[in-house]
mmCIF file of C-alpha atoms in Angstrom:
data_model
loop_
_atom_site.group_PDB
_atom_site.id
_atom_site.type_symbol
_atom_site.label_atom_id
_atom_site.label_comp_id
_atom_site.label_asym_id
_atom_site.label_seq_id
_atom_site.Cartn_x
_atom_site.Cartn_y
_atom_site.Cartn_z
ATOM 1 C CA MET A 1 36.726 47.769 13.586
ATOM 2 C CA THR A 2 38.176 46.751 10.230
ATOM 3 C CA ASP A 3 40.454 44.172 11.898
ATOM 4 C CA MET A 4 37.474 42.594 13.676
ATOM 5 C CA LEU A 5 35.533 42.344 10.435
ATOM 6 C CA LEU A 6 38.492 40.683 8.752
ATOM 7 C CA ILE A 7 38.892 38.243 11.644
ATOM 8 C CA ALA A 8 35.180 37.382 11.459
ATOM 9 C CA LEU A 9 35.406 36.966 7.680
ATOM 10 C CA TYR A 10 38.456 34.679 7.815
ATOM 11 C CA ALA A 11 36.941 32.625 10.652
ATOM 12 C CA PHE A 12 33.663 32.287 8.777
ATOM 13 C CA LEU A 13 35.378 31.157 5.576
ATOM 14 C CA GLY A 14 37.435 28.525 7.381
ATOM 15 C CA ALA A 15 34.456 27.234 9.396
ATOM 16 C CA ALA A 16 32.135 27.305 6.368
ATOM 17 C CA ALA A 17 34.506 25.129 4.325
ATOM 18 C CA THR A 18 34.649 22.608 7.167
ATOM 19 C CA GLY A 19 30.861 22.745 7.597
ATOM 20 C CA LEU A 20 30.261 22.013 3.921
ATOM 21 C CA ALA A 21 32.592 19.054 4.071
ATOM 22 C CA GLY A 22 30.845 17.805 7.208
ATOM 23 C CA ALA A 23 27.426 18.145 5.567
ATOM 24 C CA ALA A 24 28.646 16.040 2.643
ATOM 25 C CA VAL A 25 29.910 13.371 5.039
ATOM 26 C CA LEU A 26 26.613 13.368 6.955
ATOM 27 C CA ARG A 27 24.724 12.881 3.707
ATOM 28 C CA LEU A 28 26.889 9.902 2.845
ATOM 29 C CA ILE A 29 26.378 8.210 6.249
ATOM 30 C CA ARG A 30 22.714 9.214 6.778
ATOM 31 C CA ARG A 31 21.692 5.550 6.855
ATOM 32 C CA ARG A 32 24.358 4.569 9.364
ATOM 33 C CA SER A 33 24.192 4.480 13.148
ATOM 34 C CA LEU A 34 23.280 7.569 15.144
ATOM 35 C CA THR A 35 26.637 7.252 16.924
ATOM 36 C CA ALA A 36 28.485 7.903 13.672
ATOM 37 C CA SER A 37 26.303 10.932 12.911
ATOM 38 C CA LEU A 38 26.887 12.411 16.379
ATOM 39 C CA ALA A 39 30.634 11.822 16.033
ATOM 40 C CA VAL A 40 30.645 13.602 12.668
ATOM 41 C CA VAL A 41 28.646 16.539 14.076
ATOM 42 C CA VAL A 42 31.070 16.961 16.976
ATOM 43 C CA ALA A 43 34.061 16.538 14.685
ATOM 44 C CA VAL A 44 32.668 19.169 12.321
ATOM 45 C CA ALA A 45 32.107 21.592 15.201
ATOM 46 C CA VAL A 46 35.643 21.163 16.513
ATOM 47 C CA ALA A 47 37.182 21.143 13.039
ATOM 48 C CA ALA A 48 35.237 24.286 12.117
ATOM 49 C CA MET A 49 36.570 26.036 15.205
ATOM 50 C CA LEU A 50 40.100 24.816 14.429
ATOM 51 C CA ALA A 51 39.858 25.811 10.777
ATOM 52 C CA GLY A 52 38.589 29.259 11.700
ATOM 53 C CA THR A 53 41.371 29.668 14.240
ATOM 54 C CA LEU A 54 44.077 28.524 11.844
ATOM 55 C CA THR A 55 42.768 30.780 9.106
ATOM 56 C CA VAL A 56 42.789 33.789 11.413
ATOM 57 C CA ALA A 57 46.239 32.830 12.712
ATOM 58 C CA TRP A 58 47.558 32.563 9.171
ATOM 59 C CA ALA A 59 46.035 35.909 8.189
ATOM 60 C CA MET A 60 47.194 37.698 11.329
ATOM 61 C CA PHE A 61 50.624 36.053 11.362
ATOM 62 C CA LEU A 62 50.460 34.733 14.924
ATOM 63 C CA SER A 63 53.686 33.438 16.414
ATOM 64 C CA PRO A 64 54.338 29.695 16.121
ATOM 65 C CA HIS A 65 54.117 29.390 19.903
ATOM 66 C CA ASP A 66 50.676 31.018 20.051
ATOM 67 C CA LEU A 67 49.499 28.899 17.175
ATOM 68 C CA SER A 68 50.661 25.673 18.856
ATOM 69 C CA VAL A 69 48.930 26.668 22.074
ATOM 70 C CA VAL A 70 45.668 27.317 20.282
ATOM 71 C CA THR A 71 45.972 24.074 18.327
ATOM 72 C CA THR A 72 46.660 22.067 21.492
ATOM 73 C CA VAL A 73 43.640 23.552 23.274
ATOM 74 C CA VAL A 74 41.402 22.801 20.314
ATOM 75 C CA ALA A 75 42.763 19.244 20.045
ATOM 76 C CA MET A 76 42.007 18.528 23.700
ATOM 77 C CA ALA A 77 38.536 19.936 23.279
ATOM 78 C CA ALA A 78 38.090 17.691 20.250
ATOM 79 C CA VAL A 79 39.111 14.575 22.194
ATOM 80 C CA VAL A 80 36.682 15.330 25.024
ATOM 81 C CA SER A 81 33.876 16.263 22.616
ATOM 82 C CA LEU A 82 34.317 13.135 20.510
ATOM 83 C CA ALA A 83 34.366 10.893 23.586
ATOM 84 C CA THR A 84 31.200 12.539 24.882
ATOM 85 C CA ALA A 85 29.517 12.189 21.481
ATOM 86 C CA LEU A 86 30.447 8.505 21.267
ATOM 87 C CA LEU A 87 29.094 7.803 24.748
ATOM 88 C CA LEU A 88 25.893 9.733 24.074
ATOM 89 C CA GLY A 89 25.416 8.065 20.709
ATOM 90 C CA ARG A 90 26.001 4.627 22.191
ATOM 91 C CA TRP A 91 23.450 5.302 24.944
ATOM 92 C CA VAL A 92 20.821 6.531 22.470
ATOM 93 C CA VAL A 93 21.445 3.571 20.156
ATOM 94 C CA ASP A 94 21.109 1.077 23.028
ATOM 95 C CA ARG A 95 17.885 2.716 24.116
ATOM 96 C CA SER A 96 16.563 2.663 20.544
ATOM 97 C CA ARG A 97 17.392 -1.021 20.177
ATOM 98 C CA ALA A 98 15.620 -1.821 23.455
ATOM 99 C CA LEU A 99 12.624 0.136 22.214
ATOM 100 C CA ALA A 100 12.694 -1.786 18.934
ATOM 101 C CA ARG A 101 12.732 -5.122 20.785
ATOM 102 C CA ALA A 102 9.783 -4.024 22.927
ATOM 103 C CA ALA A 103 7.879 -2.870 19.834
ATOM 104 C CA ARG A 104 8.572 -6.209 18.127
ATOM 105 C CA SER A 105 7.013 -8.061 21.058
ATOM 106 C CA PHE A 106 3.603 -6.385 20.764
ATOM 107 C CA GLY A 107 3.756 -6.601 16.981
ATOM 108 C CA ASP A 108 3.859 -10.389 17.419
ATOM 109 C CA GLY A 109 0.699 -10.359 19.515
ATOM 110 C CA GLY A 110 2.050 -9.454 22.937
ATOM 111 C CA ASP A 111 1.745 -6.307 25.008
ATOM 112 C CA PHE A 112 4.158 -3.403 24.800
ATOM 113 C CA ALA A 113 6.277 -2.734 27.890
ATOM 114 C CA ALA A 114 8.554 0.306 27.738
ATOM 115 C CA PRO A 115 12.219 -0.458 28.542
ATOM 116 C CA ALA A 116 13.288 0.520 32.043
ATOM 117 C CA GLY A 117 15.679 3.388 32.577
ATOM 118 C CA PRO A 118 15.927 7.059 31.580
ATOM 119 C CA ALA A 119 15.371 8.189 28.005
ATOM 120 C CA THR A 120 15.397 11.347 25.962
ATOM 121 C CA ALA A 121 12.157 13.304 25.653
ATOM 122 C CA GLU A 122 11.706 12.105 22.070
ATOM 123 C CA LEU A 123 12.251 8.431 22.919
ATOM 124 C CA ASP A 124 9.977 8.762 25.941
ATOM 125 C CA GLN A 125 7.260 10.241 23.735
ATOM 126 C CA LEU A 126 7.776 7.397 21.270
ATOM 127 C CA SER A 127 7.399 4.889 24.120
ATOM 128 C CA ARG A 128 4.086 6.456 25.144
ATOM 129 C CA GLU A 129 2.826 6.367 21.561
ATOM 130 C CA LEU A 130 3.849 2.723 21.213
ATOM 131 C CA ALA A 131 2.082 1.886 24.490
ATOM 132 C CA ALA A 132 -1.091 3.585 23.240
ATOM 133 C CA THR A 133 -0.822 1.737 19.914
ATOM 134 C CA SER A 134 -0.338 -1.544 21.766
ATOM 135 C CA ALA A 135 -3.501 -0.912 23.792
ATOM 136 C CA ARG A 136 -5.469 -0.130 20.627
ATOM 137 C CA LEU A 137 -4.166 -3.274 18.950
ATOM 138 C CA ALA A 138 -5.119 -5.349 21.992
ATOM 139 C CA ARG A 139 -8.652 -3.952 21.898
ATOM 140 C CA SER A 140 -8.812 -4.566 18.160
ATOM 141 C CA ARG A 141 -7.653 -8.161 18.582
ATOM 142 C CA GLU A 142 -10.234 -8.678 21.306
ATOM 143 C CA ARG A 143 -12.990 -7.284 19.075
ATOM 144 C CA GLU A 144 -11.797 -9.490 16.229
ATOM 145 C CA ARG A 145 -11.885 -12.569 18.459
ATOM 146 C CA ALA A 146 -15.374 -11.670 19.685
ATOM 147 C CA LEU A 147 -16.538 -11.067 16.114
ATOM 148 C CA GLU A 148 -15.088 -14.346 14.931
ATOM 149 C CA SER A 149 -16.750 -16.146 17.837
ATOM 150 C CA SER A 150 -20.056 -14.479 16.954
ATOM 151 C CA ARG A 151 -19.668 -15.526 13.323
ATOM 152 C CA ARG A 152 -19.029 -19.146 14.293
ATOM 153 C CA GLU A 153 -22.037 -19.098 16.611
ATOM 154 C CA LEU A 154 -24.162 -17.531 13.893
ATOM 155 C CA VAL A 155 -23.209 -20.200 11.361
ATOM 156 C CA ALA A 156 -23.943 -22.920 13.921
ATOM 157 C CA TRP A 157 -27.329 -21.456 14.921
ATOM 158 C CA ILE A 158 -28.368 -20.722 11.339
ATOM 159 C CA SER A 159 -27.422 -24.265 10.322
ATOM 160 C CA HIS A 160 -29.438 -25.630 13.238
ATOM 161 C CA ASP A 161 -32.451 -23.392 12.565
ATOM 162 C CA LEU A 162 -32.442 -24.110 8.837
ATOM 163 C CA ARG A 163 -32.145 -27.844 9.267
ATOM 164 C CA THR A 164 -35.295 -28.143 11.398
ATOM 165 C CA PRO A 165 -37.805 -26.333 9.125
ATOM 166 C CA LEU A 166 -36.240 -27.782 5.992
ATOM 167 C CA ALA A 167 -36.581 -31.292 7.378
ATOM 168 C CA GLY A 168 -40.206 -30.556 8.255
ATOM 169 C CA LEU A 169 -40.925 -29.119 4.827
ATOM 170 C CA ARG A 170 -39.356 -32.119 3.180
ATOM 171 C CA ALA A 171 -41.402 -34.559 5.291
ATOM 172 C CA MET A 172 -44.668 -32.692 4.653
ATOM 173 C CA ALA A 173 -43.972 -32.392 0.937
ATOM 174 C CA GLU A 174 -43.285 -36.132 0.718
ATOM 175 C CA ALA A 175 -46.489 -36.907 2.666
ATOM 176 C CA LEU A 176 -48.527 -34.723 0.296
ATOM 177 C CA GLU A 177 -46.803 -36.215 -2.723
ATOM 178 C CA ASP A 178 -47.486 -39.782 -1.568
ATOM 179 C CA GLY A 179 -51.091 -38.933 -0.645
ATOM 180 C CA VAL A 180 -50.696 -40.105 2.940
ATOM 181 C CA ALA A 181 -51.374 -36.710 4.583
ATOM 182 C CA ALA A 182 -54.395 -37.067 6.891
ATOM 183 C CA ASP A 183 -55.160 -33.322 6.686
ATOM 184 C CA PRO A 184 -53.637 -31.780 3.533
ATOM 185 C CA ASP A 185 -54.921 -28.282 4.371
ATOM 186 C CA ARG A 186 -53.163 -28.331 7.733
ATOM 187 C CA TYR A 187 -49.966 -29.477 6.050
ATOM 188 C CA LEU A 188 -50.217 -26.628 3.549
ATOM 189 C CA ARG A 189 -50.774 -24.085 6.319
ATOM 190 C CA GLN A 190 -47.755 -25.456 8.186
ATOM 191 C CA ILE A 191 -45.649 -25.320 5.033
ATOM 192 C CA ARG A 192 -46.639 -21.680 4.566
ATOM 193 C CA THR A 193 -45.701 -20.906 8.171
ATOM 194 C CA GLU A 194 -42.283 -22.523 7.808
ATOM 195 C CA VAL A 195 -41.656 -20.767 4.493
ATOM 196 C CA GLU A 196 -42.491 -17.408 6.085
ATOM 197 C CA ARG A 197 -40.147 -18.196 8.938
ATOM 198 C CA LEU A 198 -37.358 -19.008 6.496
ATOM 199 C CA ASN A 199 -38.136 -15.864 4.528
ATOM 200 C CA ASP A 200 -37.865 -13.765 7.701
ATOM 201 C CA MET A 201 -34.547 -15.396 8.513
ATOM 202 C CA VAL A 202 -33.168 -14.652 5.051
ATOM 203 C CA GLY A 203 -34.447 -11.081 5.339
ATOM 204 C CA ASP A 204 -32.637 -10.659 8.655
ATOM 205 C CA LEU A 205 -29.418 -12.016 7.167
ATOM 206 C CA PHE A 206 -29.690 -9.638 4.217
ATOM 207 C CA GLU A 207 -30.325 -6.679 6.513
ATOM 208 C CA LEU A 208 -27.397 -7.611 8.729
ATOM 209 C CA SER A 209 -25.093 -7.984 5.738
ATOM 210 C CA ARG A 210 -26.052 -4.492 4.567
ATOM 211 C CA ILE A 211 -25.327 -3.098 8.025
ATOM 212 C CA HIS A 212 -21.919 -4.790 8.277
ATOM 213 C CA ALA A 213 -21.026 -3.677 4.750
ATOM 214 C CA GLY A 214 -21.974 -0.065 5.533
ATOM 215 C CA ALA A 215 -24.532 -0.160 2.727
ATOM 216 C CA LEU A 216 -27.570 0.707 4.849
ATOM 217 C CA ALA A 217 -28.994 3.795 3.121
ATOM 218 C CA LEU A 218 -31.278 5.829 5.374
ATOM 219 C CA ALA A 219 -34.149 7.953 4.076
ATOM 220 C CA THR A 220 -34.651 10.174 7.103
ATOM 221 C CA SER A 221 -37.626 12.420 7.713
ATOM 222 C CA ARG A 222 -39.040 14.334 10.642
ATOM 223 C CA MET A 223 -41.647 12.392 12.610
ATOM 224 C CA SER A 224 -43.058 12.046 16.099
ATOM 225 C CA LEU A 225 -42.030 9.177 18.337
ATOM 226 C CA TYR A 226 -45.646 8.997 19.480
ATOM 227 C CA ASP A 227 -46.768 7.909 16.012
ATOM 228 C CA LEU A 228 -43.794 5.573 15.600
ATOM 229 C CA VAL A 229 -44.478 3.812 18.901
ATOM 230 C CA GLY A 230 -48.225 3.642 18.207
ATOM 231 C CA ASP A 231 -47.682 1.839 14.914
ATOM 232 C CA ALA A 232 -45.196 -0.576 16.497
ATOM 233 C CA LEU A 233 -47.590 -1.402 19.355
ATOM 234 C CA ALA A 234 -50.399 -2.058 16.903
ATOM 235 C CA GLY A 235 -48.188 -4.388 14.893
ATOM 236 C CA ALA A 236 -47.033 -6.344 17.974
ATOM 237 C CA ASP A 237 -50.470 -6.603 19.593
ATOM 238 C CA PRO A 238 -51.486 -9.933 17.930
ATOM 239 C CA LEU A 239 -48.273 -11.612 19.120
ATOM 240 C CA ALA A 240 -48.768 -10.191 22.610
ATOM 241 C CA ARG A 241 -52.327 -11.556 22.730
ATOM 242 C CA GLU A 242 -51.105 -14.943 21.584
ATOM 243 C CA HIS A 243 -48.581 -15.042 24.443
ATOM 244 C CA GLY A 244 -50.922 -13.499 27.009
ATOM 245 C CA VAL A 245 -48.690 -10.447 27.492
ATOM 246 C CA ARG A 246 -49.961 -6.923 28.127
ATOM 247 C CA LEU A 247 -48.518 -4.086 26.040
ATOM 248 C CA VAL A 248 -48.290 -0.705 27.754
ATOM 249 C CA GLY A 249 -47.311 2.553 26.060
ATOM 250 C CA ASP A 250 -48.627 5.302 28.322
ATOM 251 C CA ARG A 251 -45.325 7.174 28.853
ATOM 252 C CA VAL A 252 -44.632 8.198 25.290
ATOM 253 C CA GLU A 253 -43.934 11.868 24.699
ATOM 254 C CA PRO A 254 -44.608 13.332 21.228
ATOM 255 C CA VAL A 255 -40.924 14.072 20.694
ATOM 256 C CA PRO A 256 -39.841 14.880 17.111
ATOM 257 C CA VAL A 257 -36.920 12.927 15.657
ATOM 258 C CA GLU A 258 -35.127 12.751 12.295
ATOM 259 C CA VAL A 259 -35.129 9.030 11.458
ATOM 260 C CA ASP A 260 -35.822 6.532 8.736
ATOM 261 C CA GLY A 261 -39.362 5.475 9.642
ATOM 262 C CA LYS A 262 -39.108 2.024 8.055
ATOM 263 C CA GLU A 263 -35.828 1.137 9.744
ATOM 264 C CA MET A 264 -36.852 2.520 13.151
ATOM 265 C CA SER A 265 -40.114 0.572 12.910
ATOM 266 C CA ARG A 266 -37.962 -2.505 12.450
ATOM 267 C CA VAL A 267 -35.960 -1.556 15.551
ATOM 268 C CA LEU A 268 -39.092 -1.188 17.641
ATOM 269 C CA GLY A 269 -40.611 -4.333 16.187
ATOM 270 C CA ASN A 270 -37.520 -6.407 16.978
ATOM 271 C CA LEU A 271 -37.382 -5.076 20.534
ATOM 272 C CA LEU A 272 -41.076 -5.713 21.122
ATOM 273 C CA VAL A 273 -40.998 -9.231 19.644
ATOM 274 C CA ASN A 274 -37.945 -10.061 21.739
ATOM 275 C CA ALA A 275 -39.606 -8.677 24.887
ATOM 276 C CA ILE A 276 -42.928 -10.458 24.285
ATOM 277 C CA ARG A 277 -41.294 -13.811 23.655
ATOM 278 C CA ARG A 278 -39.155 -13.504 26.798
ATOM 279 C CA THR A 279 -41.964 -12.331 29.073
ATOM 280 C CA PRO A 280 -44.119 -15.018 30.727
ATOM 281 C CA ALA A 281 -47.909 -15.055 30.335
ATOM 282 C CA ASP A 282 -49.742 -12.351 32.323
ATOM 283 C CA GLY A 283 -46.561 -10.285 32.203
ATOM 284 C CA THR A 284 -46.207 -6.733 30.944
ATOM 285 C CA VAL A 285 -44.083 -5.152 28.229
ATOM 286 C CA ALA A 286 -43.881 -1.367 28.577
ATOM 287 C CA VAL A 287 -42.717 1.135 25.971
ATOM 288 C CA ALA A 288 -41.631 4.679 26.897
ATOM 289 C CA ALA A 289 -40.161 7.625 25.012
ATOM 290 C CA GLU A 290 -38.843 10.772 26.664
ATOM 291 C CA ARG A 291 -36.304 13.512 26.316
ATOM 292 C CA SER A 292 -32.926 13.253 28.008
ATOM 293 C CA PRO A 293 -29.746 15.348 28.149
ATOM 294 C CA ASP A 294 -28.270 13.051 25.471
ATOM 295 C CA GLY A 295 -31.230 13.379 23.097
ATOM 296 C CA VAL A 296 -34.280 11.124 23.015
ATOM 297 C CA VAL A 297 -34.500 7.810 24.883
ATOM 298 C CA LEU A 298 -36.839 5.111 23.589
ATOM 299 C CA SER A 299 -37.120 2.160 25.988
ATOM 300 C CA VAL A 300 -38.747 -1.284 26.037
ATOM 301 C CA THR A 301 -39.097 -2.961 29.440
ATOM 302 C CA ASP A 302 -39.949 -6.661 29.753
ATOM 303 C CA GLY A 303 -40.473 -9.263 32.467
ATOM 304 C CA CYS A 304 -37.865 -11.796 31.365
ATOM 305 C CA GLY A 305 -36.419 -12.128 34.854
ATOM 306 C CA GLY A 306 -33.130 -10.463 33.942
ATOM 307 C CA ILE A 307 -30.019 -11.319 31.943
ATOM 308 C CA PRO A 308 -26.891 -12.767 33.591
ATOM 309 C CA GLU A 309 -24.386 -9.985 34.202
ATOM 310 C CA GLU A 310 -21.694 -11.797 32.218
ATOM 311 C CA ASP A 311 -24.006 -11.854 29.165
ATOM 312 C CA LEU A 312 -25.052 -8.191 29.202
ATOM 313 C CA ALA A 313 -22.088 -7.120 27.088
ATOM 314 C CA ARG A 314 -22.980 -9.734 24.421
ATOM 315 C CA VAL A 315 -26.689 -9.096 24.082
ATOM 316 C CA PHE A 316 -26.312 -7.118 20.843
ATOM 317 C CA ASP A 317 -23.691 -9.443 19.331
ATOM 318 C CA THR A 318 -24.534 -11.313 16.155
ATOM 319 C CA GLY A 319 -25.754 -14.813 16.958
ATOM 320 C CA TRP A 320 -26.248 -14.276 20.712
ATOM 321 C CA ARG A 321 -29.461 -15.905 21.908
ATOM 322 C CA GLY A 322 -29.113 -16.149 25.670
ATOM 323 C CA THR A 323 -29.669 -19.069 27.993
ATOM 324 C CA HIS A 324 -32.752 -20.285 26.075
ATOM 325 C CA ALA A 325 -31.010 -20.171 22.707
ATOM 326 C CA ARG A 326 -32.132 -23.606 21.604
ATOM 327 C CA THR A 327 -35.816 -22.901 21.993
ATOM 328 C CA PRO A 328 -37.582 -22.076 18.705
ATOM 329 C CA PRO A 329 -38.881 -18.650 19.793
ATOM 330 C CA ALA A 330 -35.343 -17.415 20.220
ATOM 331 C CA GLY A 331 -34.832 -17.026 16.480
ATOM 332 C CA ALA A 332 -31.426 -16.878 14.829
ATOM 333 C CA GLY A 333 -29.962 -14.306 17.203
ATOM 334 C CA LEU A 334 -30.012 -11.531 14.596
ATOM 335 C CA GLY A 335 -32.768 -9.221 15.835
ATOM 336 C CA LEU A 336 -30.789 -7.333 18.477
ATOM 337 C CA ALA A 337 -27.697 -7.156 16.268
ATOM 338 C CA ILE A 338 -29.887 -5.510 13.610
ATOM 339 C CA VAL A 339 -31.252 -3.135 16.256
ATOM 340 C CA ARG A 340 -27.763 -1.969 17.184
ATOM 341 C CA GLY A 341 -26.692 -1.601 13.558
ATOM 342 C CA ILE A 342 -29.711 0.513 12.600
ATOM 343 C CA VAL A 343 -29.476 2.669 15.731
ATOM 344 C CA GLU A 344 -25.760 3.333 15.221
ATOM 345 C CA ALA A 345 -26.479 4.224 11.589
ATOM 346 C CA HIS A 346 -28.737 6.954 13.041
ATOM 347 C CA ARG A 347 -25.769 8.181 15.165
ATOM 348 C CA GLY A 348 -27.431 6.748 18.267
ATOM 349 C CA ARG A 349 -26.650 3.931 20.671
ATOM 350 C CA ALA A 350 -28.432 0.865 22.002
ATOM 351 C CA SER A 351 -27.990 -0.480 25.526
ATOM 352 C CA VAL A 352 -29.562 -2.878 27.994
ATOM 353 C CA ARG A 353 -29.629 -3.116 31.772
ATOM 354 C CA ASN A 354 -31.316 -5.295 34.329
ATOM 355 C CA ILE A 355 -34.214 -4.024 36.426
ATOM 356 C CA PRO A 356 -36.223 -5.836 39.106
ATOM 357 C CA GLY A 357 -38.053 -8.701 37.396
ATOM 358 C CA GLY A 358 -36.722 -8.121 33.899
ATOM 359 C CA CYS A 359 -34.549 -5.910 31.744
ATOM 360 C CA ARG A 360 -34.794 -2.566 29.988
ATOM 361 C CA PHE A 361 -33.585 -2.018 26.430
ATOM 362 C CA GLU A 362 -32.843 1.618 25.630
ATOM 363 C CA VAL A 363 -32.318 3.315 22.289
ATOM 364 C CA THR A 364 -30.851 6.811 22.478
ATOM 365 C CA LEU A 365 -31.296 8.971 19.373
ATOM 366 C CA PRO A 366 -30.262 12.560 18.598
ATOM 367 C CA ALA A 367 -33.164 14.968 19.074
ATOM 368 C CA ALA A 368 -34.458 16.702 15.973
ATOM 369 C CA GLU A 369 -33.194 20.269 15.633
ATOM 370 C CA GLY A 370 -35.660 23.096 15.835
#
């Protein structure tokens, strides 16, 4: 028993000395190729075994023949181990370089395609993560392109919409100043109308900027959708009468919600104004509110005739104004973008879908607890 303990002690001391030396070498080459690190690890393992064997042989006074046999066996094992380590390291390095080239391609704007061929579990996991990152980057680039397109459209539409009323205001002001206005009171009323229109446009831009900046502060309180819808219908009734459109709100449940009343009134008002202006005379705009498995669904249905399928995904984009975008009632294309921003600030979602004869805008909100 004592001899075995001594053998273990001598072997441990010899192997430990080699291991410490190997650790120092690995620290020095930690920034080098993986092949070099694998070669050092294998060399340390073989050298540790050889050092332990030689130490035991020296302590136990083995015969020179036995010692040479042991040394030869260890040397052959070292040659095979080092060759295997070099091949394995070369294979891993080649695979890593191929992975780096593939990652560089999607970093430059392309799509990631994992290199063909087998890989270690770690490299395969890295490939899957890079593929997922590439997909997220592609979606992000697509959103950025869509946002940039919306911004360009918004600037173009705002410039167009500002130019027309400003030119009219300038002409009317000059006519009043020169005393050539046939009906000064009518000119003043028209000036007031245009100023209010410009004021509404600036208000929409300010609201949208707050939404995009994440600075929309909500003052939520518990209220009934029945009261919210009733106030919105009353506010939109004059516009509906002017356009000859019937407003219907007979499917509104008194469902409690936790919302900012002012902001949700703006949501409903924007949806109703949009629906009334898109619905032909003698048409109907219906408002409904009901519970659903996802919370509370508030809907506005119009008779616009439907939205082209390719445009449905853009309805809530900033600056989108549909096929009749150049007509004055279309506005600056901010109303629905504001709707989505306010609804998402309430942890809800806004959507639209076509129905026979028109379309249905839906706002889904979390139901009030209790």
